[in-house]
XYZ file of C-alpha atoms in Angstrom:
232
model
C 0.000 0.000 0.000
C 1.513 3.346 -1.027
C 1.981 5.917 1.739
C 2.456 9.619 0.823
C 5.839 11.047 1.899
C 4.332 14.383 2.966
C 2.629 12.941 6.047
C 5.750 13.166 8.236
C 6.212 16.823 7.274
C 2.601 17.480 8.277
C 3.197 15.737 11.599
C 6.154 18.046 12.321
C 4.094 21.118 11.438
C 1.332 20.020 13.821
C 3.686 19.876 16.833
C 3.400 20.508 19.749
C -0.014 18.774 19.803
C 1.197 15.587 18.127
C 4.504 15.737 20.001
C 2.547 15.514 23.231
C 0.478 12.601 21.922
C -2.698 14.690 22.154
C -3.658 14.680 18.495
C -3.534 10.953 17.747
C -7.099 9.761 17.195
C -8.348 6.945 19.410
C -5.576 7.051 22.059
C -6.521 6.863 25.750
C -5.035 9.587 28.018
C -2.868 7.108 29.936
C -1.221 5.977 26.679
C -0.646 9.349 25.002
C 2.957 9.522 26.197
C 3.706 6.491 24.002
C 2.228 8.163 20.919
C 5.002 10.671 20.350
C 7.358 10.481 17.353
C 10.926 9.559 18.210
C 13.777 11.887 17.130
C 14.179 9.561 14.140
C 10.542 10.152 13.147
C 9.296 6.704 14.099
C 6.629 5.129 16.287
C 7.462 2.236 18.566
C 4.767 -0.453 18.650
C 3.531 -0.794 22.243
C 4.639 -4.427 22.408
C 8.187 -3.273 21.586
C 8.419 -5.657 18.650
C 8.920 -3.057 15.933
C 9.358 0.609 15.066
C 7.642 2.093 12.028
C 7.700 5.507 10.300
C 5.467 7.940 12.189
C 3.333 8.623 9.091
C 2.080 5.034 9.290
C 0.186 5.716 12.520
C -3.573 5.716 11.793
C -3.032 5.272 8.049
C -5.651 2.473 7.789
C -2.935 -0.169 7.438
C -2.004 -2.543 10.271
C 1.784 -2.517 10.742
C 2.223 -3.472 14.432
C 1.423 -7.034 15.465
C -0.365 -5.726 18.574
C -2.470 -3.289 16.509
C -1.148 -0.291 18.437
C -0.306 1.732 15.309
C -4.012 2.006 14.341
C -5.859 3.252 17.462
C -8.165 5.426 15.368
C -9.015 3.143 12.435
C -10.522 -0.346 12.014
C -7.412 -1.660 10.239
C -6.187 -3.898 13.105
C -8.527 -6.586 14.417
C -6.799 -6.636 17.825
C -6.630 -2.863 18.412
C -8.568 -0.601 20.765
C -10.245 2.777 20.237
C -10.711 5.315 23.057
C -13.974 7.261 23.161
C -13.297 10.586 24.895
C -17.026 11.081 25.628
C -16.431 14.578 27.058
C -19.005 15.359 29.749
C -19.561 11.663 30.528
C -17.219 8.716 31.015
C -14.475 7.728 28.608
C -14.724 4.234 27.145
C -12.561 1.770 25.225
C -14.053 -0.250 22.366
C -12.508 -2.706 19.875
C -11.050 -0.800 16.938
C -13.055 -3.069 14.631
C -16.109 -1.074 15.769
C -14.683 2.117 14.261
C -16.591 3.316 11.196
C -18.756 0.182 11.197
C -21.994 2.168 10.890
C -22.983 1.664 14.562
C -22.745 4.386 17.206
C -20.708 2.926 20.081
C -19.269 6.135 21.625
C -21.801 8.560 23.067
C -19.853 11.439 21.469
C -20.040 9.701 18.073
C -16.252 9.808 17.628
C -16.065 6.151 16.543
C -18.099 6.940 13.424
C -16.361 10.191 12.473
C -15.568 9.955 8.780
C -18.199 7.307 8.057
C -19.639 8.086 4.619
C -23.300 7.690 5.618
C -23.715 7.360 9.381
C -23.410 10.484 11.559
C -23.861 9.827 15.278
C -25.594 12.271 17.606
C -23.650 13.327 20.707
C -25.652 11.900 23.625
C -22.995 12.244 26.342
C -24.726 15.073 28.217
C -28.028 13.169 28.292
C -26.294 9.980 29.501
C -24.461 11.938 32.187
C -27.762 13.399 33.407
C -29.406 9.961 33.467
C -26.451 8.403 35.312
C -26.377 11.236 37.822
C -30.105 10.819 38.486
C -29.680 7.050 38.937
C -26.824 7.566 41.398
C -28.877 10.106 43.315
C -31.770 7.622 43.580
C -29.375 4.919 44.788
C -27.872 7.307 47.321
C -31.361 8.081 48.632
C -32.109 4.353 49.023
C -28.858 3.839 50.928
C -29.535 6.759 53.237
C -32.974 5.302 54.027
C -31.315 1.952 54.794
C -28.879 3.643 57.159
C -31.768 5.409 58.875
C -33.466 2.034 59.290
C -30.293 0.677 60.892
C -30.383 3.501 63.418
C -33.993 2.639 64.295
C -33.086 -1.047 64.698
C -30.202 -0.163 66.976
C -32.457 1.838 69.277
C -34.819 -1.154 69.619
C -32.100 -3.781 70.040
C -32.096 -3.835 73.880
C -35.048 -6.212 74.179
C -34.547 -8.569 71.251
C -34.020 -12.329 71.550
C -30.875 -14.247 70.581
C -32.388 -15.218 67.229
C -33.317 -11.652 66.566
C -29.802 -10.592 67.529
C -28.368 -12.940 64.875
C -30.712 -11.545 62.265
C -29.865 -7.998 63.272
C -26.130 -8.715 62.979
C -26.741 -10.016 59.455
C -28.748 -6.958 58.518
C -26.149 -4.651 60.022
C -23.495 -6.313 57.876
C -25.582 -5.685 54.789
C -26.167 -2.072 55.785
C -22.439 -1.614 56.407
C -21.830 -2.735 52.841
C -24.459 -0.241 51.704
C -22.600 2.516 53.545
C -19.459 1.688 51.575
C -21.467 1.711 48.360
C -22.938 5.091 49.326
C -19.425 6.451 49.743
C -18.486 5.149 46.290
C -21.646 6.563 44.706
C -21.047 9.925 46.368
C -17.501 9.978 45.045
C -18.752 9.189 41.544
C -21.334 11.972 41.800
C -18.546 14.395 42.646
C -16.566 13.245 39.592
C -19.576 13.602 37.284
C -20.301 17.084 38.620
C -16.662 18.096 38.086
C -16.740 16.713 34.527
C -19.958 18.608 33.797
C -18.424 21.818 35.163
C -15.333 21.273 32.992
C -17.505 20.651 29.917
C -19.351 23.920 30.502
C -16.053 25.741 31.060
C -14.640 24.421 27.759
C -17.816 25.369 25.889
C -17.736 28.874 27.386
C -14.069 29.280 26.476
C -14.788 28.161 22.910
C -17.686 30.606 22.705
C -15.520 33.493 23.902
C -12.745 32.555 21.500
C -15.208 32.482 18.607
C -16.574 35.894 19.586
C -13.039 37.284 19.773
C -12.204 35.871 16.330
C -15.408 37.346 14.893
C -14.593 40.718 16.477
C -11.102 40.724 14.981
C -12.492 39.721 11.601
C -14.943 42.631 11.718
C -12.200 45.067 12.671
C -9.967 43.803 9.850
C -12.836 44.118 7.385
C -13.590 47.653 8.563
C -9.907 48.588 8.306
C -9.703 47.141 4.810
C -12.816 49.077 3.806
C -11.376 52.281 5.274
C -8.129 51.859 3.358
C -10.029 51.183 0.169
C -11.999 54.398 0.595
C -8.799 56.380 1.225
C -7.148 54.896 -1.858
C -10.234 55.690 -3.933
C -10.235 59.279 -2.692
C -6.562 59.657 -3.578
């Protein structure tokens, strides 16, 4: 398969994003450090078995035996694709699911470039649903803990059999308390991710407004110069 020689030059131009591993499609955050071109302009397969020219990364041709050179295409049957799913939870899917016509990532990134199938971004809706489910579970756990407190206050007069049953129930409630802590922690993470998503959107909006303002000013300046030249 022929590979254009200009790709490596493009990769150099796109630094520093590529040189930090941030612009390689389908790479999970904890693996981005490995997706940086070497000084020789190569990529080292993650299994260490081979090194290939950097322009062969995500070129729709499987070069590495472990499939690591094609994280963003379906070329390697044993590869993985990372869904960023901003605003929700990141996910890893088999790279064979990329551009297969089915929406696997809630942000639709796995079908980007598909000729016919465009996926809707449902991450915000999923995050809201998950948050609501966690809140309902947290409420159930709090009610269980309240029930434990009521049982404890009545425990003075119970029989031995009842004491055994109570101990069993208390063990179950203790496990629920741990689960409540985990759910609460997850709620905090989801709220932080939602806040970050809104911050990024607001920053993008401000940047767009600034670019539009500069464009208007440049257009006005160009028009002013044209008028002056016409008057001369």
